[in-house]
């Protein structure tokens, strides 16, 4: 993957006025399940391609419009996409649909039962050239399929009403502070430890006759119930299936919150994935059937890429040694980094990190962040911005690494340190990782004030 320095580019919504003709909305969808068996993403212990299908994988689109301002949420049943794929998709959408970059959010569910895409997590596996060609072909096709889903949503635009609300689901557990095998007992004893965010974020879109057209919902928890060889949307996929069964004709979309250090526990069975999906769908339904807050037809958006510094970079000699070492993951990363040095002359000292803020109805701030973001970001930003009127999503735009808080960075472990190996980044983040991201969110939110 090519790590160019960020330009800190910013795209703002153009109009601060409330649209006189109200909201317009449309939904689109397309199956993105690979047509042939290819390598699955998410778990390093897999050693062969997929063998079947538990559920379809989807690209779904919600297109919202207030006057000339647009919000296009594309939800993908994938573990993540890399920067290059994200850029290709966004460039295609900008060209085909005249969408500014700030209007587009690519939100991956982080299911660990989807395909490898592009170079995302490529240091995890050592598959051959034939498998690599299949993955490249799928990745190319994915761009077309996403464009198809967005076009479908635009073609269905109609007058709409938009409302939001918050619910709760409690199956997410802080995996850093609770031993997985002990969770059933300590949960029963009420002694689970560590920060969690059990909020369920719900955006409802209804037509002029108050019939539900679409629902987008988010939750902060890893989609890691399953580790089989069958394609599956994991618990988010089952939640969407359940909602669409209860509400025929409705498009249900999931976006992942800040769940990088949160797991659905216990896990490892299809029955549990279905159960967590049902729990989440029931939480969404409780919000839908209760009193939701209507949003005025007003929309503004902002997007920037900030240079997020890495810590000390390895030397070429150190990488050569590492490439010949016994740790196959360190060796695979070292080879990728040596390729970067050969191509670019050096390793980049920072990553162009994506940050986006939507403001809906002049009151709801919807923050979307790249990478696997730990839960402290959600808890902090919801407190520092507007409590009850702030949503924070991770796994958006491109998923380049874990995004630890300063606390998690200093503690290390998988989320703070070792995970960087599998993503192919040359070092851990610098100590200002949290402050840089939070400051950019505040800057964008302030820039949208009154818009």
PDB file of C-alpha atoms in Angstrom, residues 68-317:
ATOM      1  CA  UNK A  68     -28.234  20.484  -2.825  1.00  0.00           C
ATOM      2  CA  UNK A  69     -26.535  18.872   0.174  1.00  0.00           C
ATOM      3  CA  UNK A  70     -26.062  15.091   0.202  1.00  0.00           C
ATOM      4  CA  UNK A  71     -25.128  12.283   2.559  1.00  0.00           C
ATOM      5  CA  UNK A  72     -24.324   8.932   0.960  1.00  0.00           C
ATOM      6  CA  UNK A  73     -23.776   6.118   3.438  1.00  0.00           C
ATOM      7  CA  UNK A  74     -22.414   2.935   1.856  1.00  0.00           C
ATOM      8  CA  UNK A  75     -22.354   0.001   4.265  1.00  0.00           C
ATOM      9  CA  UNK A  76     -20.180  -2.965   3.318  1.00  0.00           C
ATOM     10  CA  UNK A  77     -20.154  -6.482   4.798  1.00  0.00           C
ATOM     11  CA  UNK A  78     -16.356  -6.559   4.823  1.00  0.00           C
ATOM     12  CA  UNK A  79     -13.616  -6.602   7.449  1.00  0.00           C
ATOM     13  CA  UNK A  80     -12.224  -3.386   5.936  1.00  0.00           C
ATOM     14  CA  UNK A  81     -10.819  -1.766   2.831  1.00  0.00           C
ATOM     15  CA  UNK A  82      -7.450  -0.145   2.255  1.00  0.00           C
ATOM     16  CA  UNK A  83      -6.767   3.442   1.239  1.00  0.00           C
ATOM     17  CA  UNK A  84      -6.282   2.657  -2.442  1.00  0.00           C
ATOM     18  CA  UNK A  85      -9.625   0.868  -2.726  1.00  0.00           C
ATOM     19  CA  UNK A  86     -11.372   3.619  -0.761  1.00  0.00           C
ATOM     20  CA  UNK A  87      -9.942   6.252  -3.091  1.00  0.00           C
ATOM     21  CA  UNK A  88     -10.991   4.319  -6.186  1.00  0.00           C
ATOM     22  CA  UNK A  89     -14.550   3.921  -4.933  1.00  0.00           C
ATOM     23  CA  UNK A  90     -14.846   7.581  -3.920  1.00  0.00           C
ATOM     24  CA  UNK A  91     -13.368   8.789  -7.215  1.00  0.00           C
ATOM     25  CA  UNK A  92     -15.915   6.646  -9.064  1.00  0.00           C
ATOM     26  CA  UNK A  93     -18.796   8.027  -7.003  1.00  0.00           C
ATOM     27  CA  UNK A  94     -17.598  11.604  -7.412  1.00  0.00           C
ATOM     28  CA  UNK A  95     -17.396  11.121 -11.184  1.00  0.00           C
ATOM     29  CA  UNK A  96     -20.608   9.164 -11.765  1.00  0.00           C
ATOM     30  CA  UNK A  97     -22.874  10.956  -9.306  1.00  0.00           C
ATOM     31  CA  UNK A  98     -21.319  14.400  -8.848  1.00  0.00           C
ATOM     32  CA  UNK A  99     -20.728  13.744  -5.155  1.00  0.00           C
ATOM     33  CA  UNK A 100     -18.194  15.750  -3.144  1.00  0.00           C
ATOM     34  CA  UNK A 101     -15.831  13.615  -1.044  1.00  0.00           C
ATOM     35  CA  UNK A 102     -17.327  15.049   2.135  1.00  0.00           C
ATOM     36  CA  UNK A 103     -20.717  13.546   1.227  1.00  0.00           C
ATOM     37  CA  UNK A 104     -19.433   9.949   1.043  1.00  0.00           C
ATOM     38  CA  UNK A 105     -19.018   7.564   3.962  1.00  0.00           C
ATOM     39  CA  UNK A 106     -17.806   4.022   3.297  1.00  0.00           C
ATOM     40  CA  UNK A 107     -18.673   2.042   6.426  1.00  0.00           C
ATOM     41  CA  UNK A 108     -17.439  -1.535   6.825  1.00  0.00           C
ATOM     42  CA  UNK A 109     -19.139  -3.858   9.309  1.00  0.00           C
ATOM     43  CA  UNK A 110     -15.803  -5.550  10.130  1.00  0.00           C
ATOM     44  CA  UNK A 111     -17.253  -9.026   9.746  1.00  0.00           C
ATOM     45  CA  UNK A 112     -14.468 -11.576  10.047  1.00  0.00           C
ATOM     46  CA  UNK A 113     -16.324 -13.849   7.619  1.00  0.00           C
ATOM     47  CA  UNK A 114     -15.848 -11.805   4.481  1.00  0.00           C
ATOM     48  CA  UNK A 115     -13.167 -11.822   1.755  1.00  0.00           C
ATOM     49  CA  UNK A 116      -9.703 -10.318   1.665  1.00  0.00           C
ATOM     50  CA  UNK A 117      -9.963  -7.022  -0.231  1.00  0.00           C
ATOM     51  CA  UNK A 118      -7.000  -5.250  -1.816  1.00  0.00           C
ATOM     52  CA  UNK A 119      -4.022  -5.015   0.529  1.00  0.00           C
ATOM     53  CA  UNK A 120      -6.069  -4.768   3.727  1.00  0.00           C
ATOM     54  CA  UNK A 121      -4.407  -6.992   6.374  1.00  0.00           C
ATOM     55  CA  UNK A 122      -2.298  -8.560   3.621  1.00  0.00           C
ATOM     56  CA  UNK A 123       0.614  -9.260   6.024  1.00  0.00           C
ATOM     57  CA  UNK A 124      -1.591 -11.875   7.704  1.00  0.00           C
ATOM     58  CA  UNK A 125      -1.425 -14.408   4.873  1.00  0.00           C
ATOM     59  CA  UNK A 126       0.996 -16.149   2.562  1.00  0.00           C
ATOM     60  CA  UNK A 127      -1.226 -17.285  -0.287  1.00  0.00           C
ATOM     61  CA  UNK A 128       0.038 -17.885  -3.789  1.00  0.00           C
ATOM     62  CA  UNK A 129      -0.158 -15.895  -7.007  1.00  0.00           C
ATOM     63  CA  UNK A 130      -3.380 -17.561  -8.170  1.00  0.00           C
ATOM     64  CA  UNK A 131      -5.194 -16.585  -4.963  1.00  0.00           C
ATOM     65  CA  UNK A 132      -3.773 -13.064  -5.200  1.00  0.00           C
ATOM     66  CA  UNK A 133      -5.156 -12.717  -8.739  1.00  0.00           C
ATOM     67  CA  UNK A 134      -8.610 -13.805  -7.552  1.00  0.00           C
ATOM     68  CA  UNK A 135      -8.534 -11.217  -4.777  1.00  0.00           C
ATOM     69  CA  UNK A 136      -7.416  -8.510  -7.193  1.00  0.00           C
ATOM     70  CA  UNK A 137     -10.262  -9.419  -9.562  1.00  0.00           C
ATOM     71  CA  UNK A 138     -12.800  -9.307  -6.724  1.00  0.00           C
ATOM     72  CA  UNK A 139     -11.460  -5.955  -5.552  1.00  0.00           C
ATOM     73  CA  UNK A 140     -11.850  -4.485  -9.033  1.00  0.00           C
ATOM     74  CA  UNK A 141     -15.398  -5.803  -9.265  1.00  0.00           C
ATOM     75  CA  UNK A 142     -16.225  -4.339  -5.848  1.00  0.00           C
ATOM     76  CA  UNK A 143     -15.807  -0.792  -7.158  1.00  0.00           C
ATOM     77  CA  UNK A 144     -18.420  -1.450  -9.843  1.00  0.00           C
ATOM     78  CA  UNK A 145     -20.806  -3.088  -7.386  1.00  0.00           C
ATOM     79  CA  UNK A 146     -20.641  -0.169  -4.941  1.00  0.00           C
ATOM     80  CA  UNK A 147     -21.355   2.250  -7.801  1.00  0.00           C
ATOM     81  CA  UNK A 148     -24.331   0.075  -8.758  1.00  0.00           C
ATOM     82  CA  UNK A 149     -25.707   0.251  -5.211  1.00  0.00           C
ATOM     83  CA  UNK A 150     -25.318   4.037  -5.101  1.00  0.00           C
ATOM     84  CA  UNK A 151     -26.967   4.425  -8.488  1.00  0.00           C
ATOM     85  CA  UNK A 152     -29.868   2.299  -7.297  1.00  0.00           C
ATOM     86  CA  UNK A 153     -30.323   4.575  -4.271  1.00  0.00           C
ATOM     87  CA  UNK A 154     -30.225   7.762  -6.349  1.00  0.00           C
ATOM     88  CA  UNK A 155     -32.794   6.371  -8.780  1.00  0.00           C
ATOM     89  CA  UNK A 156     -35.201   5.777  -5.885  1.00  0.00           C
ATOM     90  CA  UNK A 157     -35.005   9.267  -4.360  1.00  0.00           C
ATOM     91  CA  UNK A 158     -38.365  10.420  -3.004  1.00  0.00           C
ATOM     92  CA  UNK A 159     -39.697  12.852  -0.383  1.00  0.00           C
ATOM     93  CA  UNK A 160     -38.869  11.602   3.090  1.00  0.00           C
ATOM     94  CA  UNK A 161     -38.850  12.238   6.816  1.00  0.00           C
ATOM     95  CA  UNK A 162     -35.737  11.583   8.897  1.00  0.00           C
ATOM     96  CA  UNK A 163     -35.512  10.936  12.645  1.00  0.00           C
ATOM     97  CA  UNK A 164     -32.940   9.575  15.078  1.00  0.00           C
ATOM     98  CA  UNK A 165     -32.793   7.938  18.492  1.00  0.00           C
ATOM     99  CA  UNK A 166     -30.568   5.893  20.776  1.00  0.00           C
ATOM    100  CA  UNK A 167     -31.173   2.454  22.237  1.00  0.00           C
ATOM    101  CA  UNK A 168     -29.090  -0.077  24.136  1.00  0.00           C
ATOM    102  CA  UNK A 169     -27.688  -3.594  23.714  1.00  0.00           C
ATOM    103  CA  UNK A 170     -25.382  -5.189  26.274  1.00  0.00           C
ATOM    104  CA  UNK A 171     -23.566  -8.118  24.618  1.00  0.00           C
ATOM    105  CA  UNK A 172     -20.359  -6.141  23.912  1.00  0.00           C
ATOM    106  CA  UNK A 173     -17.595  -6.838  26.461  1.00  0.00           C
ATOM    107  CA  UNK A 174     -14.261  -5.064  26.914  1.00  0.00           C
ATOM    108  CA  UNK A 175     -11.888  -7.796  25.765  1.00  0.00           C
ATOM    109  CA  UNK A 176      -8.759  -6.174  27.199  1.00  0.00           C
ATOM    110  CA  UNK A 177     -10.041  -6.362  30.754  1.00  0.00           C
ATOM    111  CA  UNK A 178     -12.115  -9.554  30.831  1.00  0.00           C
ATOM    112  CA  UNK A 179     -10.773 -13.036  30.127  1.00  0.00           C
ATOM    113  CA  UNK A 180     -13.024 -14.607  27.482  1.00  0.00           C
ATOM    114  CA  UNK A 181     -13.451 -17.950  29.240  1.00  0.00           C
ATOM    115  CA  UNK A 182     -14.537 -16.214  32.458  1.00  0.00           C
ATOM    116  CA  UNK A 183     -17.095 -13.854  30.903  1.00  0.00           C
ATOM    117  CA  UNK A 184     -20.264 -15.932  31.508  1.00  0.00           C
ATOM    118  CA  UNK A 185     -19.528 -16.138  35.240  1.00  0.00           C
ATOM    119  CA  UNK A 186     -18.335 -12.578  35.778  1.00  0.00           C
ATOM    120  CA  UNK A 187     -21.259 -11.276  33.725  1.00  0.00           C
ATOM    121  CA  UNK A 188     -23.652 -13.250  35.935  1.00  0.00           C
ATOM    122  CA  UNK A 189     -21.881 -11.821  38.995  1.00  0.00           C
ATOM    123  CA  UNK A 190     -22.146  -8.287  37.589  1.00  0.00           C
ATOM    124  CA  UNK A 191     -18.361  -7.857  37.687  1.00  0.00           C
ATOM    125  CA  UNK A 192     -17.404  -7.147  34.065  1.00  0.00           C
ATOM    126  CA  UNK A 193     -14.580  -4.610  33.870  1.00  0.00           C
ATOM    127  CA  UNK A 194     -13.451  -1.904  31.497  1.00  0.00           C
ATOM    128  CA  UNK A 195     -15.095   0.831  29.430  1.00  0.00           C
ATOM    129  CA  UNK A 196     -17.915  -0.110  27.043  1.00  0.00           C
ATOM    130  CA  UNK A 197     -20.386   1.800  24.867  1.00  0.00           C
ATOM    131  CA  UNK A 198     -23.690  -0.039  24.736  1.00  0.00           C
ATOM    132  CA  UNK A 199     -25.532   2.705  22.845  1.00  0.00           C
ATOM    133  CA  UNK A 200     -27.355   1.640  19.684  1.00  0.00           C
ATOM    134  CA  UNK A 201     -27.492   4.510  17.177  1.00  0.00           C
ATOM    135  CA  UNK A 202     -30.613   4.513  14.984  1.00  0.00           C
ATOM    136  CA  UNK A 203     -31.452   6.685  11.965  1.00  0.00           C
ATOM    137  CA  UNK A 204     -34.939   6.101  10.542  1.00  0.00           C
ATOM    138  CA  UNK A 205     -36.057   7.224   7.087  1.00  0.00           C
ATOM    139  CA  UNK A 206     -39.795   7.238   6.342  1.00  0.00           C
ATOM    140  CA  UNK A 207     -41.772   8.284   3.298  1.00  0.00           C
ATOM    141  CA  UNK A 208     -44.358  11.056   3.208  1.00  0.00           C
ATOM    142  CA  UNK A 209     -46.982   8.614   4.546  1.00  0.00           C
ATOM    143  CA  UNK A 210     -44.770   7.629   7.511  1.00  0.00           C
ATOM    144  CA  UNK A 211     -43.954   4.201   6.061  1.00  0.00           C
ATOM    145  CA  UNK A 212     -40.449   3.054   6.969  1.00  0.00           C
ATOM    146  CA  UNK A 213     -38.108   3.073   3.957  1.00  0.00           C
ATOM    147  CA  UNK A 214     -34.736   2.511   5.531  1.00  0.00           C
ATOM    148  CA  UNK A 215     -32.910   2.297   8.826  1.00  0.00           C
ATOM    149  CA  UNK A 216     -29.208   2.767   9.523  1.00  0.00           C
ATOM    150  CA  UNK A 217     -27.966   1.596  12.910  1.00  0.00           C
ATOM    151  CA  UNK A 218     -24.637   1.344  14.671  1.00  0.00           C
ATOM    152  CA  UNK A 219     -23.090  -0.475  17.629  1.00  0.00           C
ATOM    153  CA  UNK A 220     -19.593  -0.584  19.139  1.00  0.00           C
ATOM    154  CA  UNK A 221     -18.540  -4.228  19.035  1.00  0.00           C
ATOM    155  CA  UNK A 222     -16.293  -6.449  16.936  1.00  0.00           C
ATOM    156  CA  UNK A 223     -18.072  -8.701  14.429  1.00  0.00           C
ATOM    157  CA  UNK A 224     -16.068 -11.732  15.559  1.00  0.00           C
ATOM    158  CA  UNK A 225     -18.624 -14.297  16.673  1.00  0.00           C
ATOM    159  CA  UNK A 226     -17.733 -16.670  13.827  1.00  0.00           C
ATOM    160  CA  UNK A 227     -14.411 -18.061  12.579  1.00  0.00           C
ATOM    161  CA  UNK A 228     -15.670 -20.656  10.101  1.00  0.00           C
ATOM    162  CA  UNK A 229     -15.042 -21.008   6.359  1.00  0.00           C
ATOM    163  CA  UNK A 230     -18.468 -19.754   5.271  1.00  0.00           C
ATOM    164  CA  UNK A 231     -19.284 -16.241   4.088  1.00  0.00           C
ATOM    165  CA  UNK A 232     -21.387 -14.483   6.692  1.00  0.00           C
ATOM    166  CA  UNK A 233     -22.266 -10.984   7.858  1.00  0.00           C
ATOM    167  CA  UNK A 234     -21.792 -12.200  11.475  1.00  0.00           C
ATOM    168  CA  UNK A 235     -24.086 -10.637  14.091  1.00  0.00           C
ATOM    169  CA  UNK A 236     -24.527  -7.357  12.105  1.00  0.00           C
ATOM    170  CA  UNK A 237     -25.657  -9.397   9.113  1.00  0.00           C
ATOM    171  CA  UNK A 238     -28.165 -11.334  11.181  1.00  0.00           C
ATOM    172  CA  UNK A 239     -29.415  -8.078  12.737  1.00  0.00           C
ATOM    173  CA  UNK A 240     -30.067  -6.646   9.264  1.00  0.00           C
ATOM    174  CA  UNK A 241     -31.813  -9.849   8.167  1.00  0.00           C
ATOM    175  CA  UNK A 242     -34.012  -9.761  11.260  1.00  0.00           C
ATOM    176  CA  UNK A 243     -35.004  -6.120  10.749  1.00  0.00           C
ATOM    177  CA  UNK A 244     -35.787  -6.647   7.066  1.00  0.00           C
ATOM    178  CA  UNK A 245     -37.892  -9.667   7.976  1.00  0.00           C
ATOM    179  CA  UNK A 246     -39.873  -7.624  10.507  1.00  0.00           C
ATOM    180  CA  UNK A 247     -40.216  -4.684   8.100  1.00  0.00           C
ATOM    181  CA  UNK A 248     -40.711  -6.040   4.560  1.00  0.00           C
ATOM    182  CA  UNK A 249     -39.368  -3.762   1.852  1.00  0.00           C
ATOM    183  CA  UNK A 250     -37.135  -1.848   4.250  1.00  0.00           C
ATOM    184  CA  UNK A 251     -33.364  -1.580   3.749  1.00  0.00           C
ATOM    185  CA  UNK A 252     -31.437  -2.084   7.004  1.00  0.00           C
ATOM    186  CA  UNK A 253     -27.810  -0.931   7.167  1.00  0.00           C
ATOM    187  CA  UNK A 254     -25.220  -1.457   9.887  1.00  0.00           C
ATOM    188  CA  UNK A 255     -22.286   0.821  10.652  1.00  0.00           C
ATOM    189  CA  UNK A 256     -19.657  -0.149  13.219  1.00  0.00           C
ATOM    190  CA  UNK A 257     -19.029   2.067  16.215  1.00  0.00           C
ATOM    191  CA  UNK A 258     -15.779   2.314  18.177  1.00  0.00           C
ATOM    192  CA  UNK A 259     -15.550  -1.367  19.009  1.00  0.00           C
ATOM    193  CA  UNK A 260     -11.898  -2.204  18.440  1.00  0.00           C
ATOM    194  CA  UNK A 261     -11.470  -3.419  22.024  1.00  0.00           C
ATOM    195  CA  UNK A 262     -15.009  -4.810  22.369  1.00  0.00           C
ATOM    196  CA  UNK A 263     -16.013  -8.421  21.663  1.00  0.00           C
ATOM    197  CA  UNK A 264     -19.359 -10.250  21.562  1.00  0.00           C
ATOM    198  CA  UNK A 265     -18.891 -12.772  24.341  1.00  0.00           C
ATOM    199  CA  UNK A 266     -19.352 -15.702  24.550  1.00  0.00           C
ATOM    200  CA  UNK A 267     -18.962 -16.534  20.844  1.00  0.00           C
ATOM    201  CA  UNK A 268     -17.951 -19.142  18.216  1.00  0.00           C
ATOM    202  CA  UNK A 269     -21.308 -20.489  17.033  1.00  0.00           C
ATOM    203  CA  UNK A 270     -23.857 -19.532  14.398  1.00  0.00           C
ATOM    204  CA  UNK A 271     -26.531 -19.729  17.085  1.00  0.00           C
ATOM    205  CA  UNK A 272     -24.784 -17.026  19.132  1.00  0.00           C
ATOM    206  CA  UNK A 273     -24.310 -14.841  16.052  1.00  0.00           C
ATOM    207  CA  UNK A 274     -28.034 -15.104  15.353  1.00  0.00           C
ATOM    208  CA  UNK A 275     -28.856 -14.366  18.990  1.00  0.00           C
ATOM    209  CA  UNK A 276     -26.684 -11.231  19.140  1.00  0.00           C
ATOM    210  CA  UNK A 277     -28.151 -10.150  15.828  1.00  0.00           C
ATOM    211  CA  UNK A 278     -31.640 -10.557  17.263  1.00  0.00           C
ATOM    212  CA  UNK A 279     -30.696  -8.632  20.406  1.00  0.00           C
ATOM    213  CA  UNK A 280     -29.398  -5.777  18.289  1.00  0.00           C
ATOM    214  CA  UNK A 281     -32.417  -5.826  15.960  1.00  0.00           C
ATOM    215  CA  UNK A 282     -34.753  -5.800  18.966  1.00  0.00           C
ATOM    216  CA  UNK A 283     -32.893  -2.777  20.358  1.00  0.00           C
ATOM    217  CA  UNK A 284     -33.329  -0.984  17.020  1.00  0.00           C
ATOM    218  CA  UNK A 285     -37.011  -1.903  16.936  1.00  0.00           C
ATOM    219  CA  UNK A 286     -37.572  -0.478  20.406  1.00  0.00           C
ATOM    220  CA  UNK A 287     -36.186   2.832  19.164  1.00  0.00           C
ATOM    221  CA  UNK A 288     -38.274   2.711  15.991  1.00  0.00           C
ATOM    222  CA  UNK A 289     -41.466   2.091  17.932  1.00  0.00           C
ATOM    223  CA  UNK A 290     -40.746   4.797  20.505  1.00  0.00           C
ATOM    224  CA  UNK A 291     -40.497   8.564  20.326  1.00  0.00           C
ATOM    225  CA  UNK A 292     -37.698   9.546  17.945  1.00  0.00           C
ATOM    226  CA  UNK A 293     -36.335  13.040  17.326  1.00  0.00           C
ATOM    227  CA  UNK A 294     -37.321  14.425  13.929  1.00  0.00           C
ATOM    228  CA  UNK A 295     -34.565  16.117  11.963  1.00  0.00           C
ATOM    229  CA  UNK A 296     -35.175  19.278   9.982  1.00  0.00           C
ATOM    230  CA  UNK A 297     -34.081  18.989   6.331  1.00  0.00           C
ATOM    231  CA  UNK A 298     -30.647  20.483   6.888  1.00  0.00           C
ATOM    232  CA  UNK A 299     -27.329  18.833   6.115  1.00  0.00           C
ATOM    233  CA  UNK A 300     -23.681  19.858   6.189  1.00  0.00           C
ATOM    234  CA  UNK A 301     -20.535  17.760   5.952  1.00  0.00           C
ATOM    235  CA  UNK A 302     -16.790  17.988   6.388  1.00  0.00           C
ATOM    236  CA  UNK A 303     -13.927  15.652   5.536  1.00  0.00           C
ATOM    237  CA  UNK A 304     -10.172  15.887   6.089  1.00  0.00           C
ATOM    238  CA  UNK A 305      -7.107  13.683   6.064  1.00  0.00           C
ATOM    239  CA  UNK A 306      -4.628  14.561   8.784  1.00  0.00           C
ATOM    240  CA  UNK A 307      -1.016  13.342   8.908  1.00  0.00           C
ATOM    241  CA  UNK A 308      -1.068  10.957  11.866  1.00  0.00           C
ATOM    242  CA  UNK A 309       2.545  10.462  13.008  1.00  0.00           C
ATOM    243  CA  UNK A 310       4.125   7.077  13.552  1.00  0.00           C
ATOM    244  CA  UNK A 311       6.832   6.421  16.119  1.00  0.00           C
ATOM    245  CA  UNK A 312      10.447   5.648  15.193  1.00  0.00           C
ATOM    246  CA  UNK A 313      10.751   3.936  11.805  1.00  0.00           C
ATOM    247  CA  UNK A 314      12.848   0.788  11.290  1.00  0.00           C
ATOM    248  CA  UNK A 315      15.993   0.935   9.181  1.00  0.00           C
ATOM    249  CA  UNK A 316      16.323  -0.988   5.953  1.00  0.00           C
ATOM    250  CA  UNK A 317      18.966  -3.252   7.527  1.00  0.00           C
TER     251      UNK A 317
END
